[in-house]
Short mmCIF file of C-alpha atoms in Angstrom, two decimals:
data_model
loop_
_atom_site.label_atom_id
_atom_site.label_comp_id
_atom_site.label_asym_id
_atom_site.label_seq_id
_atom_site.Cartn_x
_atom_site.Cartn_y
_atom_site.Cartn_z
CA MET T 1 -54.26 143.41 -145.32
CA GLU T 2 -56.20 140.58 -143.67
CA THR T 3 -54.75 137.43 -142.13
CA LEU T 4 -55.61 134.36 -144.20
CA ASP T 5 -57.48 131.83 -142.07
CA ILE T 6 -56.30 128.20 -142.26
CA PRO T 7 -59.08 125.64 -142.78
CA VAL T 8 -59.06 122.82 -140.21
CA LEU T 9 -58.42 120.25 -142.93
CA SER T 10 -55.38 122.19 -144.09
CA LEU T 11 -54.08 122.33 -140.53
CA ALA T 12 -54.41 118.54 -140.44
CA VAL T 13 -52.17 118.42 -143.51
CA ALA T 14 -49.51 120.28 -141.47
CA PHE T 15 -49.48 117.36 -139.05
CA LEU T 16 -48.32 115.13 -141.91
CA LEU T 17 -44.94 116.87 -141.64
CA LEU T 18 -44.47 115.04 -138.34
CA LEU T 19 -43.97 111.85 -140.33
CA ILE T 20 -40.43 113.10 -140.97
CA PRO T 21 -39.28 113.11 -137.31
CA VAL T 22 -41.20 109.83 -136.77
CA THR T 23 -39.30 108.22 -139.65
CA ILE T 24 -35.98 109.59 -138.39
CA SER T 25 -36.76 108.30 -134.92
CA PHE T 26 -37.47 104.77 -136.20
CA ARG T 27 -34.46 104.80 -138.52
CA TYR T 28 -32.00 105.74 -135.77
CA GLY T 29 -33.78 104.18 -132.78
CA LEU T 30 -34.20 107.56 -131.06
CA LYS T 31 -37.31 106.42 -129.12
CA LEU T 32 -38.80 109.85 -129.69
CA VAL T 33 -42.15 108.77 -131.11
CA THR T 34 -44.00 108.52 -127.79
CA PRO T 35 -42.66 111.78 -126.29
CA LEU T 36 -43.25 113.51 -129.62
CA PHE T 37 -46.83 112.20 -129.79
CA VAL T 38 -47.53 113.25 -126.18
CA SER T 39 -46.02 116.71 -126.74
CA VAL T 40 -47.91 117.32 -129.98
CA VAL T 41 -51.23 116.22 -128.46
CA ARG T 42 -50.67 118.33 -125.36
CA MET T 43 -49.63 121.35 -127.38
CA SER T 44 -52.65 121.05 -129.68
CA VAL T 45 -55.19 120.53 -126.89
CA GLN T 46 -53.71 123.28 -124.71
CA LEU T 47 -53.61 125.78 -127.55
CA ALA T 48 -57.15 124.90 -128.69
CA LEU T 49 -58.47 125.42 -125.17
CA ILE T 50 -56.48 128.60 -124.62
CA GLY T 51 -57.66 129.89 -128.01
CA VAL T 52 -61.28 129.59 -126.87
CA PHE T 53 -60.42 131.05 -123.46
CA LEU T 54 -58.53 134.02 -124.91
CA LYS T 55 -61.39 134.72 -127.33
CA TYR T 56 -63.75 135.31 -124.40
CA LEU T 57 -61.05 137.02 -122.34
CA PHE T 58 -60.61 139.56 -125.15
CA ILE T 59 -64.38 140.03 -125.47
CA TRP T 60 -64.86 140.59 -121.69
CA ASN T 61 -61.66 142.62 -121.36
CA ASN T 62 -62.29 143.06 -117.64
CA PRO T 63 -59.25 144.45 -115.72
CA PHE T 64 -59.78 142.10 -112.76
CA VAL T 65 -60.16 139.04 -114.94
CA ASN T 66 -57.11 140.05 -116.96
CA ILE T 67 -54.95 140.55 -113.86
CA GLY T 68 -56.32 137.30 -112.44
CA TRP T 69 -55.37 135.39 -115.58
CA LEU T 70 -51.90 136.98 -115.63
CA THR T 71 -51.50 135.84 -112.02
CA VAL T 72 -52.49 132.28 -113.00
CA MET T 73 -49.88 132.41 -115.79
CA ILE T 74 -47.26 133.57 -113.28
CA VAL T 75 -48.16 130.76 -110.86
CA VAL T 76 -47.75 128.15 -113.60
CA ALA T 77 -44.46 129.70 -114.79
CA VAL T 78 -43.09 129.80 -111.24
CA PHE T 79 -44.09 126.21 -110.62
CA ALA T 80 -42.44 125.04 -113.84
CA SER T 81 -39.35 127.03 -112.97
CA VAL T 82 -38.86 125.91 -109.36
CA LYS T 83 -39.69 122.27 -109.95
CA SER T 84 -36.66 121.98 -112.21
CA SER T 85 -34.31 122.99 -109.40
CA SER T 86 -33.12 120.63 -106.69
CA ILE T 87 -34.75 122.74 -103.98
CA LYS T 88 -38.03 121.75 -102.33
CA ILE T 89 -40.84 123.53 -104.14
CA SER T 90 -42.65 124.46 -100.92
CA ARG T 91 -39.55 126.35 -99.70
CA ILE T 92 -39.02 128.60 -102.68
CA PHE T 93 -42.39 128.89 -104.38
CA PHE T 94 -43.53 132.06 -102.62
CA PRO T 95 -40.27 134.03 -102.95
CA ALA T 96 -40.05 133.00 -106.61
CA PHE T 97 -43.66 134.04 -107.17
CA ILE T 98 -42.99 137.50 -105.75
CA SER T 99 -39.93 137.83 -108.00
CA PHE T 100 -41.79 136.80 -111.16
CA PHE T 101 -44.76 138.98 -110.30
CA VAL T 102 -42.67 142.09 -109.65
CA ALA T 103 -40.49 141.58 -112.74
CA THR T 104 -43.35 140.81 -115.16
CA VAL T 105 -46.06 143.16 -113.95
CA SER T 106 -43.79 146.19 -113.57
CA VAL T 107 -42.32 145.81 -117.07
CA VAL T 108 -45.70 145.16 -118.74
CA PHE T 109 -47.33 148.14 -117.05
CA TYR T 110 -44.35 150.32 -117.92
CA LEU T 111 -44.80 149.40 -121.60
CA ASN T 112 -48.59 149.78 -121.50
CA THR T 113 -48.36 153.14 -119.75
CA PHE T 114 -45.37 154.89 -121.29
CA VAL T 115 -44.56 153.17 -124.58
CA ILE T 116 -47.69 151.81 -126.28
CA PRO T 117 -50.37 154.49 -126.67
CA LEU T 118 -53.15 152.56 -124.90
CA ASP T 119 -56.37 153.98 -123.49
CA ASN T 120 -56.72 150.98 -121.20
CA ILE T 121 -53.46 149.70 -119.70
CA PHE T 122 -55.29 146.54 -118.59
CA ASP T 123 -56.29 145.70 -122.17
CA ALA T 124 -56.13 141.90 -122.44
CA ARG T 125 -54.71 142.03 -125.96
CA TYR T 126 -51.54 143.65 -124.56
CA LEU T 127 -51.46 142.67 -120.89
CA ILE T 128 -51.89 138.94 -121.47
CA VAL T 129 -49.90 138.65 -124.68
CA LEU T 130 -46.92 140.74 -123.54
CA GLY T 131 -47.04 139.14 -120.07
CA GLY T 132 -46.96 135.70 -121.66
CA MET T 133 -43.91 136.50 -123.74
CA LEU T 134 -42.04 137.90 -120.77
CA LEU T 135 -43.01 134.96 -118.57
CA GLY T 136 -41.86 132.40 -121.12
CA ASN T 137 -38.41 133.94 -121.17
CA SER T 138 -38.26 134.51 -117.41
CA LEU T 139 -39.20 130.86 -116.98
CA ARG T 140 -36.30 129.65 -119.11
CA GLY T 141 -33.89 132.09 -117.48
CA ASN T 142 -34.93 131.06 -114.00
CA ILE T 143 -34.67 127.35 -114.72
CA VAL T 144 -31.01 127.99 -115.46
CA GLY T 145 -30.48 130.71 -112.84
CA ILE T 146 -31.91 128.96 -109.78
CA SER T 147 -30.52 125.55 -110.66
CA THR T 148 -27.05 126.88 -111.41
CA PHE T 149 -26.91 128.98 -108.27
CA TYR T 150 -27.84 126.21 -105.86
CA SER T 151 -26.08 123.37 -107.62
CA GLN T 152 -22.85 125.40 -107.80
CA LEU T 153 -23.17 126.36 -104.17
CA ARG T 154 -23.71 122.74 -103.23
CA THR T 155 -20.91 121.21 -105.29
CA ASP T 156 -18.55 124.05 -104.40
CA SER T 157 -19.49 124.03 -100.72
CA ASN T 158 -15.91 123.53 -99.48
CA HIS T 159 -14.72 126.63 -101.31
CA TYR T 160 -17.78 128.59 -100.20
CA LEU T 161 -17.10 127.69 -96.56
CA TYR T 162 -13.44 128.59 -97.02
CA VAL T 163 -14.47 132.04 -98.27
CA LEU T 164 -16.76 132.44 -95.25
CA SER T 165 -13.89 131.41 -92.99
CA LEU T 166 -11.80 134.22 -94.50
CA GLY T 167 -14.25 136.65 -92.90
CA ALA T 168 -16.28 137.36 -96.03
CA SER T 169 -19.74 138.81 -95.56
CA HIS T 170 -22.78 136.96 -96.78
CA GLN T 171 -22.90 139.11 -99.92
CA GLU T 172 -19.19 138.80 -100.64
CA ALA T 173 -19.27 135.01 -100.36
CA LEU T 174 -22.36 134.59 -102.55
CA LEU T 175 -21.66 137.20 -105.20
CA PRO T 176 -19.51 134.96 -107.47
CA TYR T 177 -22.30 132.34 -107.59
CA LEU T 178 -24.97 134.97 -108.26
CA ARG T 179 -22.83 136.48 -110.99
CA GLU T 180 -22.26 133.16 -112.75
CA SER T 181 -25.91 132.11 -112.52
CA VAL T 182 -27.23 135.37 -113.95
CA GLN T 183 -24.63 135.41 -116.73
CA LEU T 184 -25.54 131.85 -117.65
CA ALA T 185 -29.28 132.60 -117.58
CA LEU T 186 -28.94 135.72 -119.73
CA ARG T 187 -26.38 134.56 -122.25
CA PRO T 188 -28.81 132.85 -124.70
CA THR T 189 -31.17 135.85 -124.67
CA LEU T 190 -28.28 138.22 -125.36
CA ALA T 191 -26.91 135.95 -128.09
CA SER T 192 -30.35 135.71 -129.65
CA MET T 193 -30.73 139.50 -129.60
CA ALA T 194 -27.36 139.95 -131.24
CA THR T 195 -28.29 137.77 -134.21
CA MET T 196 -31.92 138.84 -134.50
CA GLY T 197 -33.07 139.74 -138.00
CA ILE T 198 -30.00 138.15 -139.55
CA VAL T 199 -30.09 134.58 -138.25
CA THR T 200 -33.60 134.53 -136.82
CA LEU T 201 -36.88 136.16 -137.70
CA PRO T 202 -38.52 136.26 -134.31
CA GLY T 203 -41.91 134.75 -133.53
CA MET T 204 -43.58 137.94 -132.42
CA MET T 205 -42.51 139.84 -135.51
CA THR T 206 -43.68 137.00 -137.73
CA GLY T 207 -47.00 136.95 -135.89
CA VAL T 208 -47.53 140.68 -136.24
CA ILE T 209 -46.73 140.57 -139.97
CA LEU T 210 -49.03 137.59 -140.50
CA GLY T 211 -51.65 139.53 -138.54
CA GLY T 212 -51.64 142.15 -141.26
CA ALA T 213 -49.30 144.83 -139.87
CA SER T 214 -46.49 146.37 -141.87
CA PRO T 215 -42.91 145.19 -141.27
CA GLU T 216 -42.09 148.65 -139.81
CA VAL T 217 -44.71 148.23 -137.09
CA ALA T 218 -43.64 144.60 -136.55
CA ILE T 219 -40.03 145.67 -136.03
CA LYS T 220 -41.00 148.35 -133.51
CA TYR T 221 -42.92 145.78 -131.49
CA GLN T 222 -40.07 143.30 -131.75
CA ILE T 223 -37.52 145.81 -130.44
CA LEU T 224 -39.87 146.72 -127.62
CA ILE T 225 -40.49 143.11 -126.65
CA MET T 226 -36.79 142.17 -126.73
CA ILE T 227 -35.90 145.04 -124.40
CA ALA T 228 -38.75 143.99 -122.13
CA ILE T 229 -37.59 140.35 -122.19
CA VAL T 230 -34.03 141.22 -121.17
CA VAL T 231 -35.22 143.50 -118.38
CA SER T 232 -37.82 141.12 -116.97
CA THR T 233 -35.55 138.06 -117.26
CA ILE T 234 -32.58 139.61 -115.47
CA THR T 235 -34.86 141.17 -112.84
CA SER T 236 -36.73 137.96 -112.14
CA VAL T 237 -33.57 135.82 -112.00
CA VAL T 238 -31.77 138.19 -109.64
CA LEU T 239 -34.83 138.70 -107.43
CA THR T 240 -35.58 134.97 -107.31
CA ILE T 241 -32.04 134.19 -106.19
CA LEU T 242 -32.00 137.02 -103.64
CA PHE T 243 -35.42 136.13 -102.20
CA THR T 244 -34.88 132.34 -102.13
CA MET T 245 -31.48 132.80 -100.46
CA ARG T 246 -33.32 133.99 -97.39
CA VAL T 247 -34.96 130.61 -96.94
CA CYS T 248 -32.21 128.36 -98.31
CA ILE T 249 -29.22 129.81 -96.46
CA ASP T 250 -29.23 130.02 -92.68
CA ARG T 251 -28.16 132.94 -90.55
CA PHE T 252 -24.67 131.50 -90.21
CA GLY T 253 -24.37 131.83 -93.99
CA VAL T 254 -24.46 128.06 -94.49
CA LEU T 255 -26.59 126.39 -97.16
CA ARG T 256 -29.35 124.41 -95.46
CA ALA T 257 -29.19 120.70 -96.27
CA ASP T 258 -32.90 120.22 -95.63
CA VAL T 259 -34.01 122.43 -98.51
CA PHE T 260 -32.89 119.94 -101.15
CA ARG T 261 -35.09 117.32 -102.69
CA SER T 262 -33.94 113.79 -103.43
CA GLY T 263 -32.60 113.19 -106.95
CA LYS T 264 -35.73 111.41 -108.19
CA GLN T 265 -37.95 114.37 -107.45
CA VAL T 266 -36.04 116.74 -109.70
CA SER T 267 -37.49 117.05 -113.17
CA ASN T 268 -36.60 118.90 -116.37
CA ASN T 269 -32.91 118.14 -115.83
CA TRP T 270 -32.63 117.35 -119.52
CA LEU T 271 -33.69 120.90 -120.34
CA LEU T 272 -31.18 122.33 -117.91
CA LYS T 273 -28.37 120.14 -119.22
CA ARG T 274 -29.21 121.05 -122.80
CA TRP T 275 -29.37 124.74 -121.98
CA ARG T 276 -26.12 124.62 -120.06
CA SER T 277 -24.33 122.81 -122.86
CA LEU T 278 -25.53 125.41 -125.36
CA VAL T 279 -24.49 128.22 -123.10
CA MET T 280 -21.10 126.72 -122.32
CA GLN T 281 -20.50 126.39 -126.05
CA SER T 282 -21.18 130.09 -126.38
CA GLY T 283 -18.24 130.75 -124.11
CA VAL T 284 -19.32 131.51 -120.54
CA ARG T 285 -16.25 131.52 -118.32
CA LYS T 286 -16.26 128.90 -115.58
CA ARG T 287 -15.38 130.03 -112.14
CA MET L 1 -10.39 132.60 -75.48
CA ILE L 2 -12.19 129.57 -76.97
CA GLU L 3 -14.39 127.45 -74.78
CA PHE L 4 -16.51 124.41 -75.54
CA GLU L 5 -19.08 123.80 -72.84
CA ASN L 6 -20.79 120.39 -72.59
CA ILE L 7 -20.96 119.93 -76.34
CA ASP L 8 -23.06 117.15 -77.87
CA LEU L 9 -22.92 116.75 -81.63
CA SER L 10 -24.37 114.12 -83.89
CA PHE L 11 -24.71 113.60 -87.64
CA ASN L 12 -27.58 111.47 -88.96
CA ASP L 13 -28.34 110.20 -85.45
CA LYS L 14 -24.72 109.10 -85.00
CA SER L 15 -23.10 110.72 -82.00
CA VAL L 16 -19.78 112.37 -82.86
CA ILE L 17 -19.13 114.43 -79.74
CA LYS L 18 -20.58 113.66 -76.34
CA ASN L 19 -20.46 116.06 -73.43
CA LEU L 20 -17.16 117.63 -74.45
CA SER L 21 -15.77 120.52 -72.47
CA LEU L 22 -12.53 122.23 -73.42
CA LYS L 23 -10.96 125.59 -72.78
CA ILE L 24 -8.23 127.12 -74.92
CA ASN L 25 -6.51 130.27 -73.74
CA GLN L 26 -4.94 133.05 -75.77
CA GLY L 27 -1.50 132.06 -77.00
CA ASP L 28 -2.10 128.34 -76.42
CA LYS L 29 -0.80 125.85 -78.91
CA VAL L 30 -3.18 122.92 -78.76
CA VAL L 31 -3.10 119.71 -80.75
CA ILE L 32 -6.38 117.79 -80.93
CA SER L 33 -5.52 114.12 -81.25
CA GLY L 34 -7.68 111.11 -82.06
CA LYS L 35 -8.36 108.50 -84.71
CA SER L 36 -9.12 109.53 -88.29
CA GLY L 37 -12.78 110.26 -88.83
CA CYS L 38 -13.60 110.56 -85.13
CA GLY L 39 -14.84 114.13 -85.59
CA LYS L 40 -11.87 116.26 -84.49
CA SER L 41 -12.39 118.72 -87.33
CA SER L 42 -15.97 119.24 -86.17
CA LEU L 43 -14.60 121.20 -83.24
CA LEU L 44 -13.17 123.78 -85.61
CA SER L 45 -16.38 123.87 -87.66
CA LEU L 46 -18.37 124.52 -84.48
CA VAL L 47 -16.38 127.67 -83.72
CA LEU L 48 -16.69 128.85 -87.34
CA GLY L 49 -20.45 128.31 -87.26
CA PHE L 50 -20.47 125.79 -90.11
CA ILE L 51 -22.29 123.37 -87.83
CA THR L 52 -24.19 123.90 -84.61
CA PRO L 53 -24.11 121.62 -81.57
CA CYS L 54 -27.14 119.58 -80.54
CA GLU L 55 -26.41 120.53 -76.94
CA GLY L 56 -23.95 122.86 -75.24
CA LYS L 57 -22.40 126.13 -76.16
CA VAL L 58 -19.26 127.43 -77.85
CA PHE L 59 -17.70 130.66 -76.59
CA PHE L 60 -15.17 132.89 -78.31
CA ASP L 61 -13.63 135.67 -76.24
CA GLY L 62 -16.35 135.19 -73.65
CA ALA L 63 -19.26 135.59 -76.05
CA GLY L 64 -21.40 132.71 -77.26
CA VAL L 65 -20.97 131.85 -80.93
CA ASP L 66 -24.35 132.41 -82.59
CA GLU L 67 -25.75 133.71 -85.87
CA LYS L 68 -24.92 137.29 -84.90
CA THR L 69 -21.44 136.90 -83.39
CA VAL L 70 -20.12 134.29 -85.81
CA TRP L 71 -19.42 136.87 -88.52
CA ASP L 72 -17.00 138.69 -86.20
CA VAL L 73 -15.54 135.44 -84.91
CA ARG L 74 -14.60 134.45 -88.48
CA LYS L 75 -12.76 137.75 -88.86
CA ARG L 76 -10.47 136.76 -85.99
CA ILE L 77 -9.59 133.27 -87.24
CA ALA L 78 -7.42 131.99 -90.06
CA TYR L 79 -8.55 128.51 -91.05
CA ILE L 80 -6.66 126.04 -93.20
CA ASP L 81 -7.52 122.41 -93.71
CA GLN L 82 -5.81 119.50 -95.38
CA ASP L 83 -7.64 120.04 -98.63
CA THR L 84 -8.54 123.70 -98.53
CA SER L 85 -10.66 124.39 -101.58
CA LEU L 86 -9.06 127.47 -103.05
CA GLY L 87 -11.40 127.60 -106.06
CA SER L 88 -10.70 127.06 -109.71
CA GLY L 89 -9.32 130.38 -110.94
CA SER L 90 -5.72 131.53 -111.02
CA VAL L 91 -3.63 132.16 -107.92
CA HIS L 92 -3.64 135.85 -108.85
CA ASP L 93 -7.46 135.89 -108.99
CA LEU L 94 -7.66 134.24 -105.57
CA LEU L 95 -5.22 136.67 -103.96
CA ASP L 96 -7.08 139.54 -105.58
CA PHE L 97 -10.43 138.22 -104.30
CA VAL L 98 -9.12 137.77 -100.76
CA SER L 99 -7.49 141.20 -100.69
CA ARG L 100 -10.74 142.85 -101.85
CA LEU L 101 -12.81 141.46 -98.98
CA LYS L 102 -13.93 144.30 -96.73
CA VAL L 103 -12.37 142.67 -93.70
CA ASN L 104 -8.96 142.78 -95.37
CA ALA L 105 -9.16 146.33 -96.71
CA HIS L 106 -6.48 147.60 -94.31
CA LEU L 107 -4.00 144.80 -95.03
CA ASN L 108 -0.91 144.93 -97.17
CA PHE L 109 -1.02 141.90 -99.43
CA ALA L 110 2.70 141.65 -100.11
CA VAL L 111 3.04 137.95 -100.80
CA ASP L 112 6.60 137.71 -102.07
CA ASP L 113 8.42 137.33 -98.75
CA LEU L 114 5.94 134.83 -97.39
CA MET L 115 6.03 132.80 -100.57
CA LYS L 116 9.80 132.69 -100.36
CA LEU L 117 9.62 131.69 -96.70
CA PHE L 118 7.42 128.71 -97.52
CA GLU L 119 9.48 127.92 -100.61
CA LEU L 120 6.67 128.69 -103.01
CA ASN L 121 7.90 129.98 -106.34
CA CYS L 122 6.34 133.31 -107.38
CA GLU L 123 5.92 131.85 -110.86
CA VAL L 124 2.80 130.08 -109.60
CA ILE L 125 0.90 133.39 -109.35
CA PRO L 126 -0.44 133.45 -112.93
CA LYS L 127 -1.13 129.70 -112.87
CA ASN L 128 -4.51 128.10 -112.37
CA ILE L 129 -4.87 126.70 -108.86
CA LYS L 130 -5.78 123.30 -110.31
CA GLU L 131 -2.35 123.14 -111.96
CA LEU L 132 -0.60 123.36 -108.59
CA SER L 133 0.57 120.27 -106.72
CA GLY L 134 -1.04 119.34 -103.41
CA GLY L 135 1.97 120.69 -101.53
CA GLU L 136 1.92 123.97 -103.44
CA ARG L 137 -1.78 124.44 -102.75
CA GLN L 138 -1.19 123.70 -99.10
CA ARG L 139 1.58 126.29 -98.86
CA LEU L 140 -0.52 128.82 -100.76
CA ALA L 141 -3.33 128.34 -98.21
CA ILE L 142 -0.78 128.87 -95.42
CA VAL L 143 0.56 132.05 -97.08
CA ILE L 144 -2.98 133.43 -97.37
CA ALA L 145 -3.79 132.53 -93.76
CA VAL L 146 -0.70 134.39 -92.52
CA LEU L 147 -1.41 137.39 -94.76
CA LEU L 148 -4.80 137.76 -93.08
CA ASN L 149 -3.00 138.96 -89.95
CA ARG L 150 -5.28 137.06 -87.58
CA ASP L 151 -4.34 135.97 -84.09
CA VAL L 152 -6.15 132.63 -84.00
CA PHE L 153 -5.17 129.82 -86.35
CA PHE L 154 -7.16 126.65 -87.00
CA LEU L 155 -4.75 124.26 -88.68
CA ASP L 156 -6.40 121.04 -89.78
CA GLU L 157 -3.84 118.48 -91.03
CA ILE L 158 -1.97 121.24 -92.84
CA THR L 159 1.34 119.40 -93.05
CA ALA L 160 -0.11 116.27 -94.66
CA SER L 161 1.07 117.15 -98.19
CA LEU L 162 4.47 118.54 -97.20
CA ASP L 163 7.89 116.92 -97.05
CA LYS L 164 9.75 116.50 -93.76
CA HIS L 165 11.81 119.65 -94.10
CA LEU L 166 8.75 121.83 -94.88
CA LYS L 167 6.69 120.20 -92.14
CA ARG L 168 9.29 121.26 -89.61
CA LYS L 169 9.48 124.76 -91.08
CA VAL L 170 5.70 125.24 -91.00
CA ALA L 171 5.33 123.83 -87.49
CA ASP L 172 8.14 126.02 -86.15
CA PHE L 173 6.68 129.07 -87.85
CA PHE L 174 3.34 128.74 -86.07
CA LEU L 175 4.57 127.40 -82.74
CA ASN L 176 7.17 130.14 -82.28
CA ARG L 177 4.61 132.97 -82.45
CA GLU L 178 3.86 133.59 -78.78
CA ASN L 179 0.69 135.62 -79.19
CA TRP L 180 -0.90 133.40 -81.77
CA THR L 181 -3.46 130.89 -80.59
CA CYS L 182 -3.12 127.72 -82.64
CA VAL L 183 -5.62 124.87 -82.61
CA ILE L 184 -4.04 122.06 -84.56
CA VAL L 185 -5.73 118.88 -85.75
CA SER L 186 -2.96 116.52 -86.77
CA HIS L 187 -1.47 113.07 -86.42
CA ASP L 188 1.94 114.40 -87.32
CA PRO L 189 4.54 114.15 -84.52
CA VAL L 190 6.20 117.30 -85.87
CA TRP L 191 3.67 119.29 -83.84
CA THR L 192 3.73 117.32 -80.59
CA GLU L 193 7.53 117.21 -80.37
CA ASN L 194 7.44 120.84 -79.32
CA SER L 195 7.26 121.26 -75.54
CA ALA L 196 5.02 124.34 -75.83
CA VAL L 197 2.23 122.23 -77.27
CA ARG L 198 -0.60 120.81 -75.18
CA VAL L 199 -2.32 117.71 -76.51
CA PHE L 200 -6.02 117.10 -76.04
CA ASP L 201 -7.25 113.53 -76.49
CA PHE L 202 -10.50 114.01 -78.37
CA GLU L 203 -11.79 110.46 -77.83
CA GLU L 204 -10.99 110.34 -74.13
CA ASN L 205 -12.15 113.94 -73.70
CA LYS L 206 -9.14 114.89 -71.59
CA TRP L 207 -5.70 116.53 -71.77
CA LYS L 208 -2.81 114.17 -72.46
CA HIS L 209 -0.17 116.67 -71.51
#
């Protein structure tokens, strides 16, 4: 079974669907037309460019180039993740990069070595595609994880200092914040897994089926990728918090004031707020 | 026991403490007096390592308070302030959390007698801390501090939310323990009426009596 190609003109017809959100935006004064236009243009240009790039990446299929590209993807994911937190990017970029790298690369190589029968574990078709899926989820998890951890620690600083004054160790005092941040970061992934196949037909599975594979094969890949997503997300969130703590909390156990950026510098807050509201609705217990 | 040696402290370029030297011996009951907002509480934070001085040194039991020693120093001190943030869970959760800290592993967390002593009804235990009144929270913080079985107490305006009768009870409780070292930040005369108490004038940087 071959995948049916979509003629460019037909793809242009798909863009006509966007008239619906544009109309809704005008009707209710949502002011979404400009951001929608910018997002659609960016998405289209980025995907067109990456399509060309991936075509040659798959043809070359050079292990060094593939690892290099995966590293570039990790750098971009880390940057997007840390810039949404209130911490200075320069302070936490490197520890976050190490966390993402360890979590993504170890899981992808585990899959490519022990699960998928590959002759070449550096095969771009698997390394880049699986890595990208894991990074996308780690990115979302870390946006919530890092931001929650440090914002909770900051707003709850009096209680945190009280716990330190009780004689708590560093780990004992920080554990409740770590616990809440990781729970919050993981909750949507776990909820999505629990409803998969019934409520949602996941993107990867859809892609594999459209690519000509049987639903049985598609389901195997989907199960594999969901397990990988959970593992890499929880690993990257926990490692990022543990590694960034070393630079954000001083040796007295006190959160450094100079690691925070001013309010204007923090971006993507809307995404965090939206995520948090969704998660809170799904019943995460507040400390 | 606790010694401040030529301490300079400033926040945002504003000097809060200038060349302060003060020595507190074991068993002393010391009230730090001074106007509101003049930085008296900073003295306690310096010993606990929450802030570090710009100049000078803080000593606890003869050893300088630094990033290595501060963890042991905190295990010797029970600290309560006017608005101790006890968290947002239930009283039971808080007591459970405190009792599970490694430093408290050897302690018996029998709260009933102490709660009775400070007229805190045991019915508050399942309640959320946010449901408690200011006075109840204050007494709960005192109960926890006493349960910790420490010998140094930092008491920062701890009688502010209590009525006259309880203020007297709390002050007598701490001041009558001979071996306990109490550093008290308060404007309340209930502390200074006691002849065992020495008063240090924070602004003048000298002992009043």
